[in-house]
CSV table of C-alpha atoms and ligand atoms in Angstrom, one decimal:
chain,number,residue,atom,x,y,z
J,16,MET,CA,-16.5,66.5,-17.2
J,17,SER,CA,-20.0,65.7,-18.4
J,18,THR,CA,-21.8,64.7,-15.2
J,19,ILE,CA,-20.5,67.5,-13.0
J,20,HIS,CA,-23.1,70.1,-12.2
J,21,TRP,CA,-20.8,72.9,-12.6
J,22,SER,CA,-23.8,75.2,-12.8
J,23,GLU,CA,-23.3,75.2,-9.0
J,24,ILE,CA,-20.0,76.9,-9.4
J,25,THR,CA,-20.1,80.6,-9.9
J,26,PRO,CA,-17.5,83.3,-10.3
J,27,GLU,CA,-16.4,84.9,-7.1
J,28,HIS,CA,-18.3,88.2,-7.5
J,29,ILE,CA,-21.6,86.4,-8.0
J,30,TYR,CA,-20.7,84.1,-5.1
J,31,ARG,CA,-20.3,87.1,-2.9
J,32,ASN,CA,-23.7,88.6,-3.9
J,33,ARG,CA,-25.4,85.3,-3.4
J,34,ARG,CA,-24.3,84.6,0.1
J,35,ALA,CA,-27.1,86.6,1.8
J,36,LEU,CA,-29.6,84.8,-0.4
J,37,MET,CA,-28.2,81.5,0.7
J,38,ARG,CA,-28.3,82.4,4.3
J,39,GLY,CA,-31.9,83.4,4.0
J,40,ALA,CA,-32.7,80.1,2.4
J,41,GLY,CA,-31.2,78.2,5.3
J,42,GLY,CA,-27.9,78.3,3.5
J,43,LEU,CA,-25.7,75.4,2.5
J,44,GLY,CA,-25.0,74.8,6.1
J,45,ALA,CA,-27.7,72.1,6.2
J,46,LEU,CA,-25.7,70.2,3.5
J,47,ALA,CA,-22.7,70.2,5.7
J,48,THR,CA,-24.1,67.7,8.1
J,49,GLY,CA,-22.8,64.3,7.1
J,50,ALA,CA,-24.6,61.1,7.5
J,51,CYS,CA,-23.5,57.6,6.7
J,52,GLY,CA,-25.2,54.5,7.8
J,53,GLY,CA,-22.6,52.0,8.8
J,54,SER,CA,-23.3,48.7,7.0
J,55,THR,CA,-19.8,47.4,7.2
J,56,ALA,CA,-17.2,46.8,9.9
J,57,ILE,CA,-15.8,50.3,9.6
J,58,PRO,CA,-16.7,52.8,12.3
J,59,GLY,CA,-19.4,55.3,11.5
J,60,PRO,CA,-18.3,58.9,11.0
J,61,ALA,CA,-18.7,61.2,14.0
J,62,ALA,CA,-21.9,63.1,13.4
J,63,THR,CA,-21.4,66.8,12.9
J,64,PRO,CA,-23.1,68.6,15.8
J,65,GLU,CA,-25.2,71.6,15.2
J,66,ALA,CA,-22.6,74.2,16.1
J,67,ALA,CA,-20.0,72.3,14.1
J,68,PRO,CA,-17.0,74.1,12.7
J,69,VAL,CA,-18.3,73.9,9.2
J,70,ARG,CA,-19.7,76.9,7.4
J,71,ALA,CA,-20.9,77.6,4.0
J,72,GLY,CA,-22.2,80.7,2.2
J,73,SER,CA,-20.4,83.1,4.5
J,74,ASP,CA,-17.3,85.3,4.2
J,75,THR,CA,-16.0,84.3,7.6
J,76,ASP,CA,-15.2,81.0,9.2
J,77,GLU,CA,-17.2,79.9,12.3
J,78,LEU,CA,-14.7,81.8,14.5
J,79,GLY,CA,-15.5,85.1,12.7
J,80,ASP,CA,-12.3,85.4,10.7
J,81,ARG,CA,-12.4,86.6,7.2
J,82,LEU,CA,-11.8,84.2,4.3
J,83,THR,CA,-8.4,84.5,2.7
J,84,THR,CA,-8.8,86.1,-0.8
J,85,TYR,CA,-9.1,83.9,-3.9
J,86,GLU,CA,-6.0,85.6,-5.2
J,87,SER,CA,-3.9,84.5,-2.2
J,88,VAL,CA,-5.3,81.0,-2.0
J,89,THR,CA,-4.4,80.4,-5.6
J,90,ASN,CA,-1.1,82.2,-5.8
J,91,TYR,CA,0.7,81.2,-2.6
J,92,ASN,CA,1.0,77.4,-2.8
J,93,ASN,CA,3.0,74.5,-1.6
J,94,TYR,CA,3.2,72.0,-4.4
J,95,TYR,CA,6.7,70.6,-4.5
J,96,GLU,CA,6.0,68.6,-7.7
J,97,PHE,CA,6.1,71.9,-9.4
J,98,SER,CA,8.5,73.9,-7.2
J,99,SER,CA,9.5,74.7,-3.6
J,100,ASP,CA,8.9,78.4,-4.4
J,101,LYS,CA,5.3,79.2,-3.3
J,102,GLU,CA,4.7,81.7,-6.0
J,103,ALA,CA,5.8,79.3,-8.8
J,104,PRO,CA,3.0,76.6,-8.8
J,105,ALA,CA,0.4,79.0,-10.1
J,106,ARG,CA,2.5,79.7,-13.2
J,107,LEU,CA,4.1,76.3,-13.7
J,108,ALA,CA,0.8,74.4,-13.3
J,109,LYS,CA,-0.9,76.4,-16.1
J,110,GLY,CA,-1.9,73.9,-18.7
J,111,PHE,CA,-1.3,70.9,-16.5
J,112,LYS,CA,-3.8,68.3,-17.7
J,113,THR,CA,-6.3,67.2,-15.1
J,114,GLU,CA,-8.6,65.4,-17.4
J,115,PRO,CA,-8.9,62.6,-18.2
J,116,TRP,CA,-8.1,61.6,-14.6
J,117,THR,CA,-8.8,58.4,-12.7
J,118,VAL,CA,-8.6,57.6,-9.0
J,119,THR,CA,-8.1,54.0,-8.0
J,120,VAL,CA,-9.3,52.9,-4.6
J,121,GLY,CA,-8.1,49.5,-3.5
J,122,GLY,CA,-6.1,47.4,-1.1
J,123,LEU,CA,-8.0,46.0,1.9
J,124,VAL,CA,-11.5,46.7,0.6
J,125,ARG,CA,-14.4,44.5,-0.6
J,126,ASN,CA,-15.2,46.6,-3.7
J,127,PRO,CA,-12.0,48.0,-5.3
J,128,ARG,CA,-12.9,50.6,-7.8
J,129,THR,CA,-11.4,53.0,-10.3
J,130,TYR,CA,-13.3,56.2,-10.7
J,131,ALA,CA,-13.2,58.7,-13.5
J,132,ILE,CA,-13.0,62.1,-11.7
J,133,GLU,CA,-16.3,63.3,-13.2
J,134,ASP,CA,-18.0,60.2,-11.9
J,135,LEU,CA,-16.7,60.7,-8.4
J,136,VAL,CA,-17.9,64.3,-8.5
J,137,GLY,CA,-21.3,63.3,-10.0
J,138,LYS,CA,-21.8,60.6,-7.4
J,139,PHE,CA,-20.8,62.4,-4.2
J,140,SER,CA,-22.1,65.9,-4.8
J,141,PRO,CA,-19.5,68.3,-3.4
J,142,GLU,CA,-20.7,70.8,-0.8
J,143,GLU,CA,-19.1,73.9,0.6
J,144,ARG,CA,-17.0,73.7,3.7
J,145,ILE,CA,-15.1,76.7,5.1
J,146,TYR,CA,-12.0,75.4,6.8
J,147,ARG,CA,-8.8,76.9,8.2
J,148,LEU,CA,-5.6,75.5,6.7
J,149,ARG,CA,-2.5,75.7,8.9
J,150,CYS,CA,0.8,75.0,7.3
J,151,VAL,CA,3.6,73.6,9.5
J,152,GLU,CA,5.7,76.6,8.3
J,153,GLY,CA,3.6,78.9,10.4
J,154,TRP,CA,1.2,80.5,8.0
J,155,SER,CA,-2.5,79.9,7.6
J,156,MET,CA,-5.6,80.6,5.5
J,157,ALA,CA,-9.4,80.3,5.7
J,158,ILE,CA,-10.7,78.7,2.6
J,159,PRO,CA,-14.2,77.9,1.2
J,160,TRP,CA,-13.6,74.5,-0.3
J,161,LEU,CA,-16.0,72.4,-2.3
J,162,GLY,CA,-15.7,68.8,-1.4
J,163,PHE,CA,-17.4,65.6,-0.1
J,164,PRO,CA,-16.6,63.6,3.0
J,165,LEU,CA,-14.1,60.9,2.5
J,166,HIS,CA,-16.4,58.5,4.5
J,167,LYS,CA,-18.9,58.5,1.6
J,168,LEU,CA,-16.2,57.0,-0.7
J,169,LEU,CA,-15.1,54.5,2.0
J,170,LYS,CA,-18.6,53.3,2.6
J,171,GLU,CA,-18.8,52.4,-1.1
J,172,VAL,CA,-15.5,50.5,-1.3
J,173,GLU,CA,-16.1,48.8,2.1
J,174,PRO,CA,-12.8,48.5,3.9
J,175,THR,CA,-12.2,45.0,5.4
J,176,ALA,CA,-11.7,44.3,9.1
J,177,GLN,CA,-7.9,44.2,8.4
J,178,ALA,CA,-7.8,47.8,7.1
J,179,LYS,CA,-6.4,50.2,9.6
J,180,TYR,CA,-4.9,53.1,7.6
J,181,LEU,CA,-5.3,54.9,4.2
J,182,ARG,CA,-2.4,55.5,2.0
J,183,PHE,CA,-2.8,58.4,-0.5
J,184,GLU,CA,-0.6,58.6,-3.6
J,185,SER,CA,-0.2,61.7,-5.8
J,186,VAL,CA,0.3,62.0,-9.5
J,187,PHE,CA,3.8,61.2,-10.9
J,188,ARG,CA,4.5,63.0,-14.2
J,189,PRO,CA,8.1,64.2,-14.1
J,190,ASP,CA,7.9,65.4,-17.7
J,191,GLU,CA,5.2,67.9,-16.7
J,192,MET,CA,6.2,68.5,-13.1
J,193,PRO,CA,9.7,70.0,-12.9
J,194,GLY,CA,10.1,69.4,-9.1
J,195,GLN,CA,9.9,65.7,-9.7
J,196,LYS,CA,13.0,65.7,-11.8
J,197,GLY,CA,15.4,66.4,-8.9
J,198,GLY,CA,16.9,63.5,-7.0
J,199,PHE,CA,16.4,64.8,-3.5
J,200,PHE,CA,12.8,63.7,-2.8
J,201,ASN,CA,11.3,60.3,-3.0
J,202,TRP,CA,8.4,60.7,-5.5
J,203,PRO,CA,5.5,60.3,-5.7
J,204,TYR,CA,4.1,62.3,-2.8
J,205,ILE,CA,2.6,59.9,-0.2
J,206,GLU,CA,0.4,60.6,2.7
J,207,GLY,CA,-1.7,58.7,5.1
J,208,LEU,CA,-4.5,58.7,7.7
J,209,ARG,CA,-5.7,56.3,10.3
J,210,LEU,CA,-9.0,54.8,9.2
J,211,ASP,CA,-11.0,56.4,12.0
J,212,GLU,CA,-9.5,59.8,11.1
J,213,ALA,CA,-10.5,59.3,7.5
J,214,MET,CA,-14.0,58.4,8.6
J,215,HIS,CA,-14.4,61.7,10.5
J,216,ASP,CA,-17.0,63.9,8.8
J,217,LEU,CA,-14.5,66.9,8.7
J,218,ALA,CA,-12.1,64.9,6.5
J,219,ILE,CA,-13.1,65.8,2.9
J,220,LEU,CA,-11.9,65.2,-0.7
J,221,VAL,CA,-11.8,68.5,-2.4
J,222,THR,CA,-12.8,69.3,-6.0
J,223,GLY,CA,-13.2,73.1,-5.9
J,224,LEU,CA,-12.7,76.3,-4.0
J,225,TYR,CA,-14.6,79.6,-4.0
J,226,ARG,CA,-17.3,77.7,-5.9
J,227,LYS,CA,-15.0,77.2,-8.9
J,228,ILE,CA,-13.2,74.2,-10.2
J,229,LEU,CA,-10.1,73.5,-8.2
J,230,PRO,CA,-7.1,75.2,-9.8
J,231,ALA,CA,-4.2,72.9,-10.7
J,232,GLN,CA,-1.9,74.6,-8.2
J,233,ASN,CA,-4.3,73.8,-5.4
J,234,GLY,CA,-4.2,70.1,-6.3
J,235,ALA,CA,-6.8,69.6,-9.0
J,236,PRO,CA,-8.7,67.6,-9.8
J,237,LEU,CA,-8.8,65.9,-6.3
J,238,ARG,CA,-7.0,66.7,-3.0
J,239,LEU,CA,-7.6,66.1,0.7
J,240,ALA,CA,-8.5,68.7,3.3
J,241,VAL,CA,-8.0,67.5,6.9
J,242,PRO,CA,-8.4,70.8,8.8
J,243,TRP,CA,-7.1,69.7,12.2
J,244,LYS,CA,-3.8,68.6,10.8
J,245,TYR,CA,-0.9,70.5,9.3
J,246,GLY,CA,-1.4,71.3,5.7
J,247,PHE,CA,1.1,68.8,4.4
J,248,LYS,CA,-1.4,66.0,5.2
J,249,SER,CA,-3.7,67.4,2.6
J,250,THR,CA,-2.4,65.5,-0.4
J,251,LYS,CA,-2.9,67.1,-3.8
J,252,GLY,CA,-3.3,65.5,-7.2
J,253,ILE,CA,-4.6,62.2,-5.8
J,254,VAL,CA,-4.5,59.2,-8.2
J,255,LYS,CA,-4.6,56.3,-5.7
J,256,ILE,CA,-6.0,55.5,-2.3
J,257,ASP,CA,-5.1,52.2,-0.7
J,258,LEU,CA,-6.5,50.7,2.5
J,259,VAL,CA,-3.6,49.1,4.3
J,260,ASP,CA,-2.9,47.4,7.6
J,261,LYS,CA,0.3,49.2,8.5
J,262,GLN,CA,1.0,52.9,9.1
J,263,PRO,CA,2.3,54.2,5.7
J,264,THR,CA,5.6,56.0,5.5
J,265,THR,CA,4.8,59.4,4.2
J,266,PHE,CA,6.7,61.7,1.8
J,267,TRP,CA,7.8,64.0,4.6
J,268,MET,CA,8.5,61.2,7.1
J,269,ALA,CA,10.9,59.7,4.5
J,270,ALA,CA,12.5,63.0,3.8
J,271,ALA,CA,13.1,64.2,7.4
J,272,PRO,CA,11.9,61.6,10.0
J,273,ASN,CA,13.0,63.8,13.0
J,274,GLU,CA,10.9,66.7,11.7
J,275,TYR,CA,7.7,65.2,10.5
J,276,GLY,CA,5.5,62.6,12.2
J,277,PHE,CA,2.6,60.6,10.9
J,278,TYR,CA,-0.1,62.3,12.9
J,279,ALA,CA,0.8,66.0,12.3
J,280,ASN,CA,-2.1,67.3,14.4
J,281,VAL,CA,-1.9,71.0,14.8
J,282,ASN,CA,-0.4,71.4,18.2
J,283,PRO,CA,0.9,74.8,19.5
J,284,GLU,CA,2.7,73.0,22.4
J,285,VAL,CA,5.0,70.8,20.3
J,286,PRO,CA,7.5,72.9,18.3
J,287,HIS,CA,8.9,71.7,15.0
J,288,PRO,CA,12.7,71.6,15.2
J,289,ARG,CA,12.8,74.7,12.9
J,290,TRP,CA,9.6,76.5,13.7
J,291,SER,CA,7.7,77.2,16.9
J,292,GLN,CA,4.1,76.2,16.4
J,293,ALA,CA,2.7,78.5,19.1
J,294,THR,CA,1.7,81.3,16.6
J,295,GLU,CA,0.9,81.7,13.0
J,296,ARG,CA,0.5,84.4,10.4
J,297,ARG,CA,-2.9,84.4,8.6
J,298,ILE,CA,-2.1,85.3,5.0
J,299,GLY,CA,-3.3,88.9,4.4
J,300,GLU,CA,-2.6,89.9,7.9
J,301,LEU,CA,0.5,91.4,9.5
J,302,ARG,CA,0.3,90.4,13.1
J,303,ARG,CA,0.8,86.8,14.2
J,304,ARG,CA,-2.0,85.1,16.1
J,305,LYS,CA,-2.1,82.2,18.5
J,306,THR,CA,-2.3,78.8,17.0
J,307,LEU,CA,-5.2,76.7,18.4
J,308,PRO,CA,-4.9,73.1,19.4
J,309,PHE,CA,-6.1,70.9,16.5
J,310,ASN,CA,-6.4,74.2,14.6
J,311,GLY,CA,-9.6,75.0,16.4
J,312,TYR,CA,-11.4,71.7,15.7
J,313,GLY,CA,-10.5,70.1,19.1
J,314,GLN,CA,-14.1,69.7,20.2
J,315,GLU,CA,-14.8,67.5,17.2
J,316,VAL,CA,-11.6,65.5,16.9
J,317,ALA,CA,-9.7,65.4,20.2
J,318,HIS,CA,-11.5,62.1,21.2
J,319,LEU,CA,-9.7,60.4,18.3
J,320,TYR,CA,-6.5,60.7,20.2
J,321,ALA,CA,-7.7,59.9,23.8
J,322,GLY,CA,-4.9,58.2,25.7
J,323,MET,CA,-2.2,58.9,23.2
J,324,ASP,CA,0.9,60.8,23.9
J,325,LEU,CA,0.7,63.6,21.3
J,326,ARG,CA,4.3,64.7,21.9
J,327,LYS,CA,5.5,61.2,21.0
J,328,ASN,CA,2.9,60.8,18.2
J,329,PHE,CA,3.6,64.2,16.7
G,405,MTE,N1,0.4,67.6,-2.0
G,405,MTE,C1,1.4,67.2,-2.9
G,405,MTE,N2,1.1,66.2,-3.8
G,405,MTE,N3,2.6,67.9,-3.0
G,405,MTE,C2,2.9,68.9,-2.1
G,405,MTE,O1,4.0,69.5,-2.2
G,405,MTE,N4,2.2,70.2,-0.2
G,405,MTE,C3,1.4,70.2,1.0
G,405,MTE,C4,-0.1,69.9,0.8
G,405,MTE,N5,-0.3,68.9,-0.2
G,405,MTE,C5,1.9,69.3,-1.1
G,405,MTE,C6,0.7,68.6,-1.1
G,405,MTE,C7,1.6,71.3,1.9
G,405,MTE,S1,3.1,71.4,2.7
G,405,MTE,C8,0.6,72.2,2.1
G,405,MTE,S2,0.8,73.5,3.3
G,405,MTE,C9,-0.7,72.2,1.3
G,405,MTE,O2,-0.7,71.2,0.4
G,405,MTE,C10,-0.8,73.5,0.6
G,405,MTE,O3,-2.1,73.6,0.0
G,405,MTE,P1,-2.4,74.9,-0.8
G,405,MTE,O4,-1.3,75.2,-1.7
G,405,MTE,O5,-3.7,74.6,-1.6
G,405,MTE,O6,-2.6,76.0,0.2
């Protein structure tokens, strides 16, 4: 991990003491505004407006809600490669090797590349983004991620005009990941985004949280965060990203096509067959709260779905 400037990453107590300092200095908020000149056929990312739902150096999100504790974020996880029990990944992922690690980006691109994880981090300088994460099971968190916009990576590999979707593939190591030994699921974990969704400045590749290196149970060394979609879109342990021309069949679509769609935008009006999506429980709180359309990011992303029937495209 030679080129990572991990000096930026501080233990949580120091982070908490530093936040006032950072606010005074203009904060990291300035870093959160993405910019990407579009030199290729791919659409440019939506610029992040000033009052964007992106925060840094604070202990609340932009709606004023407190961050979920580090303890909860790292001990209550969905990572089926390890286990379907949410408390097990923290234990089972101890010692899981996340370096060396490479991420191959290819398919319909002009510049296919394989990146060592430390080069990716060195090149794209992760910044802090406080996002809500809403799981389709009806729980949620507010998490200070460290990551960089996916559009920065896409700009470098240059999708061709035929590229319409991204297909993400997670690590497959059944000898180290006990959940992959069972015959029920179709491994590896696959997810996907439409290219314009992936180009949106809110879609990030995550390398850390609470200013620390991403723990294995949260998807180290590289995972997605797409905050307006249900948590299952946020692929962990990414080893491969392909640009493709057809909508990929995702892990959950293959497992239960009547329950999981490709888009998976947070939508309180469209219930899952097993769970209402109208409310959610923020981890650390007792009472349920109302779920917001697009998880509260509608102003930024609703335009991506103009004219689409979001009940059909659930
Ligand atoms: N990625 C992989 N590879 N395997 C998984 O089981 N679970 C998803 C998503 N990414 C999952 C995954 C689900 S259902 C959720 S809610 C989030 O990761 C949970 O992220 P967290 O454990 O960091 O909160």
